[in-house]
Coordinates of C-alpha atoms in Angstrom, one line a residue:
M1 CA 36.1 -32.1 -100.2
P2 CA 38.1 -34.6 -98.5
S3 CA 37.4 -36.5 -94.8
R4 CA 39.7 -38.7 -92.2
K5 CA 38.1 -41.6 -94.0
D6 CA 39.7 -40.4 -97.4
I7 CA 43.5 -40.5 -95.8
P8 CA 45.2 -43.7 -97.2
S9 CA 45.9 -46.8 -94.8
I10 CA 47.6 -50.1 -95.7
V11 CA 45.9 -51.9 -92.3
K12 CA 42.3 -52.4 -92.6
N13 CA 41.6 -53.1 -88.9
Q14 CA 40.0 -49.4 -88.1
R15 CA 40.4 -49.8 -84.2
L16 CA 44.4 -50.3 -84.9
V17 CA 44.4 -47.5 -87.3
D18 CA 42.6 -45.1 -85.1
Q19 CA 44.7 -45.9 -82.2
R20 CA 47.9 -45.8 -84.2
R21 CA 46.9 -42.4 -86.0
Q22 CA 46.3 -40.8 -82.7
Q23 CA 49.8 -41.8 -81.5
I24 CA 51.2 -39.8 -84.8
I25 CA 48.6 -36.7 -83.9
R26 CA 50.6 -36.5 -80.5
A27 CA 54.4 -37.0 -81.9
A28 CA 53.1 -34.5 -84.9
V29 CA 51.9 -31.6 -82.4
R30 CA 55.0 -31.4 -80.5
A31 CA 57.3 -31.8 -83.6
F32 CA 55.2 -29.3 -85.5
H33 CA 55.1 -27.0 -82.0
E34 CA 58.9 -27.2 -82.0
K35 CA 60.5 -27.1 -85.1
G36 CA 57.4 -25.8 -87.2
Y37 CA 55.3 -28.1 -89.8
H38 CA 57.7 -27.5 -92.8
R39 CA 61.2 -27.7 -90.9
T40 CA 60.3 -31.4 -89.0
T41 CA 60.5 -34.8 -91.3
T42 CA 58.1 -37.8 -91.3
R43 CA 61.0 -39.7 -90.4
E44 CA 61.2 -37.2 -87.1
V45 CA 57.0 -37.9 -86.4
A46 CA 57.5 -41.4 -86.6
A47 CA 60.6 -41.7 -84.3
A48 CA 58.4 -39.5 -81.9
A49 CA 55.5 -41.5 -82.3
G50 CA 58.0 -45.0 -81.6
F51 CA 57.7 -46.3 -84.9
S52 CA 59.8 -46.8 -88.2
I53 CA 59.3 -44.6 -91.2
G54 CA 57.9 -47.6 -93.1
T55 CA 55.2 -48.0 -90.2
L56 CA 54.4 -44.6 -90.4
Y57 CA 53.4 -45.0 -94.0
E58 CA 51.3 -47.9 -93.3
Y59 CA 48.5 -44.9 -91.6
I60 CA 49.2 -42.0 -94.0
G61 CA 49.8 -41.5 -97.1
S62 CA 51.6 -37.8 -96.6
K63 CA 53.0 -35.3 -94.3
E64 CA 50.1 -33.4 -95.4
D65 CA 47.7 -36.2 -93.7
I66 CA 49.5 -35.7 -90.3
L67 CA 48.7 -31.9 -90.3
F68 CA 44.7 -32.9 -91.4
L69 CA 44.4 -35.3 -88.7
V70 CA 45.6 -33.1 -86.3
C71 CA 43.2 -30.4 -87.6
D72 CA 40.8 -32.7 -87.5
A73 CA 41.3 -33.6 -84.0
V74 CA 40.9 -30.4 -82.3
Y75 CA 37.3 -30.0 -83.8
D76 CA 36.4 -33.8 -83.2
D77 CA 37.2 -33.3 -79.5
V78 CA 35.4 -29.7 -79.3
T79 CA 32.0 -31.7 -81.1
A80 CA 32.2 -34.6 -78.6
R81 CA 31.8 -32.3 -75.6
W82 CA 29.3 -30.3 -77.1
K83 CA 27.4 -33.6 -78.0
E84 CA 27.9 -34.5 -74.1
L85 CA 26.3 -31.3 -73.3
Q86 CA 23.2 -31.9 -75.4
Q87 CA 22.4 -34.7 -72.8
S88 CA 22.6 -32.0 -70.1
D89 CA 19.2 -30.3 -68.6
G90 CA 20.5 -26.7 -69.2
T91 CA 18.7 -23.9 -70.3
G92 CA 19.3 -20.3 -70.9
L93 CA 21.9 -18.1 -70.0
E94 CA 23.3 -22.1 -67.8
R95 CA 23.3 -23.3 -71.5
L96 CA 25.3 -21.1 -73.3
R97 CA 28.0 -20.9 -70.3
Q98 CA 28.0 -24.6 -70.4
V99 CA 28.9 -24.5 -74.1
M100 CA 31.1 -22.0 -73.8
E101 CA 33.1 -23.5 -70.9
A102 CA 33.2 -26.7 -73.1
Y103 CA 34.8 -25.1 -76.0
F104 CA 37.5 -23.3 -73.6
R105 CA 38.3 -26.1 -71.7
S106 CA 38.9 -28.3 -75.0
V107 CA 41.3 -25.5 -76.2
D108 CA 43.3 -26.1 -73.0
D109 CA 43.5 -29.9 -73.3
L110 CA 44.5 -29.3 -76.9
Q111 CA 46.3 -25.3 -76.7
D112 CA 49.6 -27.0 -78.7
A113 CA 47.6 -28.7 -81.3
V114 CA 45.4 -25.8 -81.2
L115 CA 48.5 -23.7 -82.0
V116 CA 50.1 -25.8 -84.6
M117 CA 46.7 -25.9 -86.0
Y118 CA 46.1 -22.1 -86.7
Q119 CA 50.1 -21.5 -87.6
E120 CA 50.5 -24.5 -89.9
T121 CA 46.7 -24.3 -91.5
K122 CA 48.3 -22.8 -94.8
S123 CA 50.2 -25.5 -95.5
L124 CA 47.4 -27.5 -96.7
S125 CA 46.1 -28.2 -100.1
G126 CA 42.7 -26.7 -101.6
D127 CA 40.3 -29.3 -100.5
A128 CA 41.9 -30.0 -97.1
L129 CA 42.4 -26.6 -96.5
A130 CA 38.5 -25.9 -97.2
Y131 CA 37.5 -28.5 -95.0
V132 CA 39.4 -27.6 -92.2
L133 CA 37.9 -23.9 -92.7
E134 CA 34.3 -25.6 -93.2
K135 CA 34.6 -27.5 -89.8
E136 CA 35.7 -23.7 -88.5
T137 CA 32.5 -22.3 -89.8
R138 CA 30.6 -25.1 -88.2
M139 CA 31.7 -24.1 -84.4
Q140 CA 31.1 -20.3 -85.4
Q141 CA 27.6 -21.4 -86.4
V142 CA 27.1 -23.7 -83.0
F143 CA 27.9 -20.7 -80.9
Q144 CA 25.2 -18.5 -83.8
Q145 CA 22.8 -21.3 -82.8
E146 CA 23.1 -21.4 -78.7
L147 CA 22.9 -17.4 -79.0
A148 CA 19.8 -17.5 -80.9
E149 CA 18.1 -20.0 -78.7
A150 CA 18.8 -18.4 -76.2
E151 CA 17.2 -15.1 -77.7
K152 CA 14.2 -17.1 -78.4
L153 CA 14.2 -17.6 -74.6
G154 CA 14.5 -14.0 -73.8
V155 CA 17.4 -14.2 -71.8
I156 CA 19.6 -12.0 -74.3
H157 CA 19.0 -9.8 -76.6
L158 CA 21.3 -9.3 -79.3
S159 CA 20.2 -8.7 -83.5
E160 CA 20.3 -11.1 -85.7
E161 CA 23.1 -9.1 -87.2
A162 CA 25.4 -9.0 -84.2
R163 CA 24.6 -12.7 -83.9
P164 CA 27.3 -14.2 -86.4
L165 CA 29.8 -11.6 -85.1
F166 CA 29.5 -12.4 -81.4
A167 CA 29.9 -16.2 -82.0
H168 CA 33.3 -15.3 -83.8
Q169 CA 34.2 -13.4 -80.8
I170 CA 33.4 -16.5 -78.1
L171 CA 35.9 -18.2 -80.9
V172 CA 38.7 -16.0 -80.8
A173 CA 38.3 -15.7 -76.9
G174 CA 38.8 -19.5 -76.9
Q175 CA 41.8 -18.8 -79.2
M176 CA 43.3 -16.4 -77.6
W177 CA 44.3 -18.8 -74.4
T178 CA 46.6 -20.4 -76.5
F179 CA 48.1 -17.3 -78.8
R180 CA 48.9 -15.5 -75.5
R181 CA 49.2 -18.2 -73.2
W182 CA 52.6 -17.0 -72.5
A183 CA 51.4 -13.9 -71.0
L184 CA 47.9 -15.0 -69.7
S185 CA 49.5 -18.2 -67.8
K186 CA 51.4 -16.1 -65.5
H187 CA 48.3 -14.1 -64.1
Y188 CA 45.6 -16.7 -65.0
S189 CA 44.5 -19.9 -64.3
I190 CA 42.7 -21.5 -66.7
D191 CA 39.5 -21.7 -64.6
T192 CA 39.9 -17.8 -63.8
Y193 CA 40.5 -17.1 -67.7
I194 CA 37.4 -18.8 -68.3
R195 CA 35.2 -17.3 -65.8
L196 CA 36.6 -14.0 -66.5
Q197 CA 36.0 -14.2 -70.1
I198 CA 32.3 -15.4 -69.7
D199 CA 31.6 -12.7 -67.4
Q200 CA 32.9 -10.3 -69.7
L201 CA 31.2 -12.1 -72.9
F202 CA 27.8 -12.1 -70.8
Y203 CA 28.3 -8.7 -69.8
G204 CA 28.6 -7.5 -73.8
L205 CA 25.2 -9.3 -74.0
R206 CA 23.8 -7.4 -71.0
V207 CA 25.2 -3.9 -72.2
Q208 CA 23.3 -5.0 -76.0
D209 CA 20.1 -5.8 -73.6
E210 CA 20.7 -2.2 -71.8
R211 CA 20.9 -0.1 -75.3
K212 CA 18.1 -1.7 -76.5
E213 CA 15.7 -0.9 -73.4
T214 CA 17.1 2.7 -73.4
C215 CA 16.2 2.8 -77.5
G216 CA 13.3 1.5 -76.9
S217 CA 12.3 4.0 -74.2

């Protein structure tokens, strides 16, 4: 399965490669968002990044590589924020809220990239698509693990069967900010959206708890 390291580059200075690819990613997100992946040429991406087409191909091997880098950048940002949280002292519901908020804010910061990623991932070839979907699965598993830890602490009661589905609901709640932002942004700031979404998700957990207690009695 490919990774970012498998994308060819004529330039050997890794620091420069990373810097230039960040420029390419930002330019590609703007171009793909405006015109779509298929209608955007690599020459247009190069121009938006301030490169010649020849310079662009010093850092990638194909147009698909650019889309792959866009997808990878989204997951890298989310993962980096979660790693920062690993140093925090939060536990239980506080920890769960921190992890959710970090995810929502990452989606907000990269909303155009997230939108492009979900609209255009289908354009990736087999191995590259499998890699991107695997990263999506890992994100869902992070939430699933956080829910399991909260369950162990007794702050939530969520069945093992329901845990994967609830983790997917968290992911979708974040993604909705990009898909429905044309409507949501008219009524909510990102801070309000995060607060209301997390409150609703926590309410779902409390309802689960109440149902468990009712069945037990």
